[in-house]
Amino acid sequence: MALADLVRMDRNESGIATAIDILKQRFGESLATGRAIREQHAHTTTYLPAQAPDAVVFARRTEDVQDVVRVCAEHRVPVIPFGTGTSLEGQVNAPAGGISVDLSGMDRILAVNAEDLDCVIEPGVTREALNTHLRDTGLFFPIDPGANASLGGMASTRASGTNAVRYGTMRDNVLALTAVMADGRAITTATRARKTSAGYDLTRLLVGSEGTLGIITSLTLRLQGIPQAIAGGVCPFPSVEAACNAVIATIQMGIPVARIELVNQLQMQAINAYAKLAYPESPCLFLEFHGTDAGVAEQSELFGEIATEFGGGPFLWTREAEERTRLWSARHNAYHSVKALRPGYQAVATDVCVPISRLAECIVETERDIAEVGLVAPIVGHVGDGNFHVSPLIDANDPRDIEKLEAFIARLNTRALAMDGTCTGEHGIGQGKMGFLEKELGAGVDVMRAIKRALDPLNIMNPGKIFSL
């Protein structure tokens, strides 16, 4: 992440003006050019500068998206998809201006196929709204990144979350999708069949493409049965290393843990202060097990034994829904608790992912780095799959803080890559991590560029993201 890496793009002033005039006639009041609305569609949750679009179209159906893309293709104007704006690496910015397509109004649940454990939805449906709708069916959608993000946005960034260790990421849970491509055609990438050998895997090509290849307008998602029993709890450890080693042992023993989240000592202190809790202020694991009454009890007891072997515990677990909700609310409010540590400072969330055998080493080295440079930067992690997040607090108006932050993030990413990891486990590349993608994948990025040029020869689909052309 570096301000110097932001792609400088020229604006097509005449094309933008013409496209807005045409789209205004087509969409009327569903097209907005007011400054406040445009700025809302360019806000970033990092220190990267907001780059507002020139207009926002509020789409209601696939045909609306097609009309926008066709006009923009004709006049070579950028198109930037927008869900709820919770992306973390500048994915919704408009570095060359253009039209933001707000998909939040495309929020219908089109079908729930309970017998097949799948559903078809529009991209503006949020994960909380979907699970509320599914509640009476005995099913749920398991991917939980914390924020109440739109499912279209979650697919676009290949989101993950607390349940990924058991249920996978968006890559594993999108069966098919419909997308509007750069020429305005709407394509369907697959059927509802659970497996296929029919041609290229276009679904997975578009999942994680961050709107640079097409705009998702419907999704077919895999669902899961709500477990008969759920147990969860918190387990303290004497060190981050001990907690990570307990995670590795738990995974290697094949215990089917649903969630296993790490918070380091500083993050635990922040959570306690923010949520007025009294958990031990040491590195802790938050865990959850899904299954039968007997199954979750056995799994909880087995984990307690593992924790003891690494100096942890006691592991206090419960099946009570109210207690579990309180526990996970505290974990999901980690970002807000971090900001409360230094009011007025910006919390910059960044993530990496490494093989779990290197997890303890990577986190311990990162904590040492944080201490040496004098940052306030709590750590949380979806450690069951080796993914962890660091949230340094900075004064975004102080160039010295920016310089210190960028140097730290560069070392963090370099450290993860040296351990055969990735520069981002779930946040995506966007603008913020473009400089690290080539270091991670090398010539593979040239293949991505070739795909981009083939599918979007005019470079109008969310340009200036993932890599430069």
XYZ file of C-alpha atoms in Angstrom:
469
model
C 0.000 0.000 0.000
C 1.484 3.331 -1.048
C 0.084 6.623 -2.257
C 2.812 6.640 -4.898
C 1.358 3.443 -6.394
C -2.031 4.988 -7.209
C -2.598 4.865 -10.952
C -2.831 8.327 -12.488
C -5.599 8.232 -15.083
C -6.777 10.760 -17.642
C -10.399 11.873 -17.642
C -12.536 11.735 -20.775
C -14.336 14.995 -20.056
C -16.434 15.174 -23.220
C -17.378 11.506 -23.062
C -18.407 11.805 -19.397
C -20.564 14.872 -20.098
C -22.269 13.187 -23.058
C -22.888 9.944 -21.160
C -24.424 11.810 -18.214
C -26.764 13.708 -20.550
C -27.937 10.480 -22.194
C -28.292 8.598 -18.897
C -30.189 11.501 -17.340
C -32.834 11.168 -20.054
C -33.000 7.409 -19.464
C -32.992 7.356 -15.643
C -34.358 10.732 -14.570
C -34.240 11.065 -10.792
C -32.519 7.687 -10.499
C -29.357 9.462 -11.657
C -27.740 11.808 -9.153
C -24.911 14.284 -9.645
C -25.029 16.035 -6.270
C -21.677 16.360 -4.545
C -22.748 14.700 -1.292
C -24.097 11.589 -3.018
C -21.053 11.311 -5.265
C -18.729 11.573 -2.274
C -20.708 8.885 -0.442
C -19.951 6.585 -3.366
C -16.203 7.154 -3.126
C -15.576 6.997 0.593
C -12.742 4.741 1.627
C -12.074 3.007 4.923
C -8.359 3.679 4.604
C -6.104 6.699 4.186
C -6.325 6.497 0.382
C -7.920 9.680 -0.959
C -11.558 9.462 -2.037
C -12.032 9.849 -5.802
C -15.672 10.601 -6.521
C -17.547 9.520 -9.655
C -19.231 12.152 -11.817
C -22.686 10.636 -11.409
C -24.456 7.819 -9.602
C -27.131 5.651 -11.211
C -29.402 3.718 -8.849
C -30.076 0.478 -10.719
C -33.161 -1.635 -10.083
C -32.716 -4.490 -12.559
C -30.198 -6.085 -14.886
C -31.488 -4.073 -17.845
C -30.620 -0.842 -16.017
C -27.030 -1.990 -15.612
C -26.896 -2.998 -19.266
C -28.118 0.424 -20.372
C -25.475 2.182 -18.277
C -22.668 -0.015 -19.552
C -23.713 0.316 -23.201
C -23.786 4.109 -23.020
C -20.461 4.197 -21.184
C -18.867 1.779 -23.658
C -19.989 3.935 -26.572
C -18.449 7.043 -25.026
C -15.481 5.395 -23.274
C -16.560 6.304 -19.762
C -15.585 4.311 -16.646
C -18.229 2.283 -14.781
C -17.724 1.571 -11.067
C -20.056 -0.890 -9.268
C -21.122 0.008 -5.715
C -22.802 -2.219 -3.119
C -22.631 -0.945 0.471
C -19.183 0.634 0.310
C -17.549 -1.583 2.934
C -14.576 -2.586 0.758
C -11.203 -1.849 2.343
C -8.749 -1.147 -0.470
C -10.308 1.683 -2.463
C -12.327 -0.594 -4.745
C -15.172 1.966 -5.118
C -12.940 4.904 -6.053
C -13.222 6.530 -9.498
C -9.662 7.580 -10.429
C -10.771 8.619 -13.935
C -14.240 9.773 -12.939
C -17.199 8.086 -14.576
C -20.489 6.551 -13.495
C -21.027 4.705 -10.216
C -23.715 2.026 -10.494
C -25.381 1.690 -7.102
C -26.765 -1.854 -6.827
C -28.286 -1.535 -3.342
C -31.787 -1.280 -4.843
C -31.367 -4.661 -6.523
C -32.163 -6.409 -3.264
C -34.691 -9.107 -4.101
C -34.371 -12.708 -3.035
C -35.489 -14.385 -6.238
C -35.713 -18.022 -5.148
C -34.921 -20.277 -2.213
C -34.519 -23.919 -3.183
C -34.539 -25.490 0.254
C -34.334 -29.072 -1.009
C -31.231 -28.245 -3.040
C -29.648 -26.040 -0.353
C -29.278 -23.017 -2.608
C -30.853 -19.654 -3.356
C -30.866 -17.050 -6.126
C -30.541 -13.409 -5.137
C -29.814 -9.976 -6.547
C -26.445 -8.383 -5.664
C -27.812 -5.726 -3.303
C -29.082 -8.293 -0.796
C -26.977 -8.070 2.361
C -25.845 -11.125 4.278
C -27.955 -10.188 7.308
C -31.065 -9.658 5.180
C -30.576 -13.042 3.512
C -30.189 -14.874 6.804
C -33.242 -13.129 8.243
C -35.240 -14.291 5.211
C -33.900 -17.851 5.546
C -34.519 -18.171 9.266
C -37.813 -20.081 8.976
C -36.405 -22.511 6.393
C -33.810 -24.021 8.728
C -31.040 -22.795 6.421
C -28.412 -20.074 6.587
C -25.659 -18.495 4.503
C -22.400 -18.920 6.426
C -19.968 -16.329 5.044
C -19.599 -13.599 7.657
C -16.980 -10.867 7.078
C -18.272 -8.864 10.032
C -19.732 -5.897 8.172
C -23.263 -6.215 6.812
C -21.910 -6.166 3.281
C -23.861 -6.733 0.084
C -23.487 -10.233 -1.294
C -22.622 -8.895 -4.732
C -19.767 -6.931 -3.203
C -18.691 -9.936 -1.168
C -18.500 -12.004 -4.358
C -16.632 -9.253 -6.197
C -13.900 -9.145 -3.555
C -13.939 -12.892 -2.833
C -14.803 -12.142 0.784
C -14.234 -14.473 3.680
C -14.822 -14.162 7.415
C -15.177 -15.874 10.730
C -16.815 -19.074 9.419
C -14.357 -19.686 6.585
C -12.410 -22.428 8.356
C -15.459 -24.714 8.122
C -17.594 -23.313 5.300
C -15.032 -21.778 2.961
C -15.044 -18.336 1.320
C -17.230 -16.720 -1.329
C -15.194 -18.624 -3.908
C -16.585 -21.871 -2.506
C -20.160 -20.700 -1.987
C -21.114 -19.037 -5.283
C -22.509 -21.710 -7.624
C -23.354 -19.390 -10.514
C -23.890 -15.749 -11.325
C -25.212 -13.362 -13.935
C -22.985 -10.467 -14.930
C -23.143 -7.560 -17.352
C -19.942 -7.505 -19.361
C -18.083 -4.521 -20.815
C -20.080 -4.552 -24.080
C -23.427 -4.560 -22.249
C -24.211 -8.254 -22.697
C -25.576 -10.147 -19.718
C -24.081 -13.617 -19.323
C -24.855 -16.510 -16.983
C -21.778 -18.401 -15.870
C -23.301 -21.727 -14.748
C -26.474 -23.523 -13.667
C -27.618 -24.623 -10.212
C -25.936 -28.008 -10.639
C -23.438 -28.724 -7.834
C -20.725 -29.785 -10.272
C -19.933 -29.203 -13.914
C -17.190 -29.856 -16.454
C -18.727 -27.523 -19.036
C -16.031 -25.190 -20.306
C -14.089 -22.512 -18.497
C -14.984 -21.722 -14.880
C -16.392 -18.262 -15.539
C -17.975 -18.121 -12.092
C -14.644 -18.218 -10.328
C -13.127 -15.869 -12.888
C -15.660 -13.193 -11.963
C -15.686 -13.930 -8.215
C -12.832 -11.810 -6.907
C -12.458 -9.685 -10.048
C -13.544 -6.553 -8.120
C -15.784 -5.276 -10.918
C -12.923 -5.083 -13.412
C -14.406 -7.680 -15.794
C -18.166 -7.339 -15.306
C -20.909 -6.211 -12.928
C -22.687 -8.981 -11.036
C -26.490 -8.728 -11.238
C -27.559 -12.037 -9.685
C -25.980 -14.821 -7.630
C -26.782 -18.449 -6.957
C -25.458 -19.245 -3.490
C -24.827 -22.453 -1.592
C -26.718 -22.672 1.719
C -26.171 -24.710 4.866
C -28.512 -26.258 7.395
C -28.706 -24.450 10.724
C -26.874 -26.728 13.183
C -28.857 -28.588 15.811
C -26.489 -27.249 18.447
C -23.879 -24.486 18.607
C -21.290 -24.061 21.339
C -18.908 -21.158 21.692
C -16.468 -19.640 24.106
C -13.271 -17.733 24.810
C -9.928 -19.248 25.789
C -6.970 -17.180 27.080
C -3.327 -18.045 26.340
C -0.012 -16.887 27.788
C 1.252 -15.763 24.365
C 0.244 -15.349 20.746
C 2.611 -18.175 19.856
C 0.878 -20.558 22.261
C -2.549 -19.607 20.872
C -1.403 -20.147 17.271
C 0.120 -23.518 18.117
C -3.185 -24.556 19.703
C -4.932 -23.581 16.464
C -2.525 -25.688 14.406
C -3.020 -28.688 16.699
C -6.813 -28.292 16.541
C -6.839 -28.233 12.734
C -4.376 -31.109 12.441
C -6.492 -33.267 14.769
C -9.439 -32.804 12.426
C -11.715 -31.166 14.992
C -14.461 -29.571 12.802
C -14.284 -26.107 14.359
C -16.667 -23.611 12.733
C -14.953 -20.435 13.898
C -11.563 -19.944 15.527
C -10.551 -16.308 15.921
C -7.417 -14.851 17.493
C -7.172 -11.500 19.259
C -3.846 -10.368 20.654
C -3.423 -8.725 24.061
C -3.888 -5.134 22.876
C -6.996 -6.062 20.880
C -8.429 -7.867 23.908
C -7.855 -4.783 26.044
C -9.615 -2.665 23.415
C -12.587 -5.056 23.228
C -13.000 -5.092 27.003
C -12.863 -1.309 27.237
C -15.233 -0.716 24.326
C -17.826 -3.394 25.163
C -17.423 -3.154 28.966
C -16.463 -6.813 29.242
C -14.123 -8.607 31.598
C -12.366 -11.217 29.466
C -8.736 -12.009 30.411
C -6.504 -9.314 28.900
C -4.105 -11.699 27.235
C -4.053 -13.271 23.758
C -7.337 -15.154 23.372
C -9.067 -17.475 20.945
C -12.787 -17.078 20.260
C -14.234 -20.430 19.124
C -17.491 -21.886 17.899
C -18.493 -25.486 17.164
C -21.509 -26.625 15.111
C -23.219 -30.028 15.207
C -25.287 -32.151 17.573
C -25.506 -31.606 21.318
C -23.115 -34.477 21.925
C -20.842 -33.438 19.081
C -20.305 -29.827 20.147
C -19.743 -30.917 23.745
C -17.090 -33.411 22.676
C -15.396 -30.896 20.382
C -15.364 -28.229 23.093
C -13.855 -30.613 25.615
C -11.215 -31.793 23.139
C -10.208 -28.222 22.394
C -9.998 -27.510 26.124
C -7.499 -30.360 26.450
C -5.442 -29.008 23.542
C -5.437 -25.524 25.059
C -4.132 -26.920 28.345
C -1.221 -28.573 26.524
C -0.121 -25.124 25.322
C -0.581 -23.381 28.646
C -3.988 -21.947 27.777
C -7.331 -22.017 29.483
C -9.628 -22.406 31.057
C -11.817 -22.684 27.971
C -15.211 -21.453 29.119
C -17.859 -22.456 26.580
C -21.625 -22.277 26.414
C -24.559 -23.329 24.271
C -26.632 -20.330 25.412
C -27.536 -18.200 22.375
C -27.489 -14.937 24.344
C -23.975 -15.527 25.644
C -22.694 -16.528 22.218
C -24.248 -13.427 20.634
C -22.524 -11.275 23.244
C -19.215 -12.977 22.530
C -19.374 -12.555 18.749
C -20.720 -9.003 18.971
C -17.555 -8.163 20.869
C -15.437 -9.768 18.124
C -17.352 -8.054 15.306
C -16.972 -4.679 17.028
C -13.192 -5.048 17.041
C -12.766 -2.259 14.438
C -14.768 0.213 16.526
C -12.907 -0.820 19.665
C -9.599 -0.134 17.903
C -10.694 3.377 16.915
C -11.690 4.051 20.517
C -8.078 3.461 21.610
C -7.036 6.771 20.019
C -10.044 8.991 19.246
C -9.528 11.124 16.160
C -7.033 8.732 14.606
C -7.650 6.665 11.485
C -7.679 2.868 11.825
C -6.179 1.345 8.672
C -7.228 -2.299 8.334
C -4.851 -4.523 6.377
C -4.556 -8.302 6.108
C -2.261 -11.105 5.011
C -2.604 -14.885 4.987
C 0.055 -17.575 5.429
C 0.080 -21.373 5.720
C -1.011 -22.184 9.274
C 2.345 -23.832 9.992
C 3.938 -20.352 9.629
C 1.151 -18.436 11.383
C 2.714 -18.154 14.838
C 6.054 -17.072 13.370
C 4.432 -14.444 11.151
C 2.309 -12.921 13.930
C 5.149 -12.903 16.471
C 7.467 -11.160 13.985
C 4.704 -8.684 13.154
C 4.138 -7.856 16.827
C 7.888 -7.301 17.223
C 7.872 -5.000 14.176
C 4.928 -3.013 15.606
C 6.743 -2.512 18.908
C 10.022 -1.474 17.258
C 8.432 1.262 15.117
C 6.133 2.493 17.871
C 2.765 1.884 16.203
C -0.496 1.240 18.017
C -1.762 -1.675 15.942
C -3.974 -4.434 17.407
C -4.166 -7.828 15.676
C -7.176 -10.068 15.034
C -7.299 -13.105 12.821
C -9.388 -15.803 11.163
C -6.526 -18.019 12.181
C -8.117 -21.338 11.271
C -7.049 -20.630 7.696
C -3.930 -18.566 8.460
C -5.500 -15.146 7.839
C -4.892 -12.238 10.214
C -5.596 -8.503 10.251
C -3.595 -5.602 11.621
C -5.195 -2.206 12.261
C -2.560 0.517 12.779
C -3.877 3.820 14.125
C -2.481 6.886 12.395
C -2.988 10.600 11.956
C -3.962 10.605 8.281
C -2.967 14.278 8.031
C 0.595 13.651 9.226
C 2.974 12.663 6.381
C 5.300 11.057 8.927
C 2.540 8.739 10.103
C 1.704 7.840 6.496
C 5.364 7.083 5.773
C 5.661 4.912 8.888
C 2.423 3.077 8.021
C 3.409 2.390 4.421
C 6.806 1.072 5.446
C 5.192 -1.224 8.022
C 2.596 -2.591 5.571
C 5.331 -3.185 2.993
C 7.281 -5.240 5.541
C 4.131 -7.105 6.586
C 3.362 -8.117 3.006
C 6.973 -9.003 2.257
C 7.033 -11.155 5.407
C 3.874 -13.015 4.358
C 5.145 -13.593 0.813
C 8.464 -14.912 2.144
C 6.446 -17.490 4.098
C 4.650 -18.633 0.932
C 1.596 -16.582 1.878
C -0.432 -13.872 0.194
C -0.607 -10.095 0.527
C -4.372 -10.305 1.097
C -6.487 -13.138 2.445
C -9.833 -11.426 1.972
C -9.665 -7.639 1.521
C -8.727 -7.808 -2.151
C -6.222 -5.744 -4.123
C -8.210 -2.669 -5.171
C -5.896 0.325 -5.297
C -4.170 -0.260 -1.988
C -2.241 -3.469 -2.733
C -1.491 -3.169 -6.432
C 2.205 -2.831 -5.693
C 2.341 -6.258 -4.046
C 0.403 -8.331 -6.585
C 3.275 -8.524 -9.070
C 5.646 -9.572 -6.271
C 3.242 -12.352 -5.333
C 2.267 -13.721 -8.747
C 4.888 -12.417 -11.173
C 4.049 -13.329 -14.771
C 0.612 -14.461 -13.631
C -0.383 -10.791 -13.571
C 0.404 -10.583 -17.297
C -2.163 -13.336 -17.867
C -4.675 -11.301 -15.857
C -3.925 -8.282 -18.035
C -4.519 -10.350 -21.162
C -7.908 -11.487 -19.838
C -8.806 -7.909 -18.914
C -7.884 -6.598 -22.382
C -9.851 -9.373 -24.072
C -13.034 -8.826 -22.046
C -12.754 -5.068 -21.529
C -10.706 -3.636 -24.421
C -11.745 -0.048 -23.635
C -10.790 -0.418 -19.946
C -14.076 1.020 -18.683
C -14.872 -1.583 -16.002
C -13.599 -0.215 -12.671
C -10.267 0.926 -14.125
C -7.221 1.569 -11.964
C -7.828 -1.437 -9.719
C -5.860 -4.695 -9.139
C -3.152 -3.854 -11.721
C -2.265 -1.157 -14.228
C -2.600 -1.739 -17.964
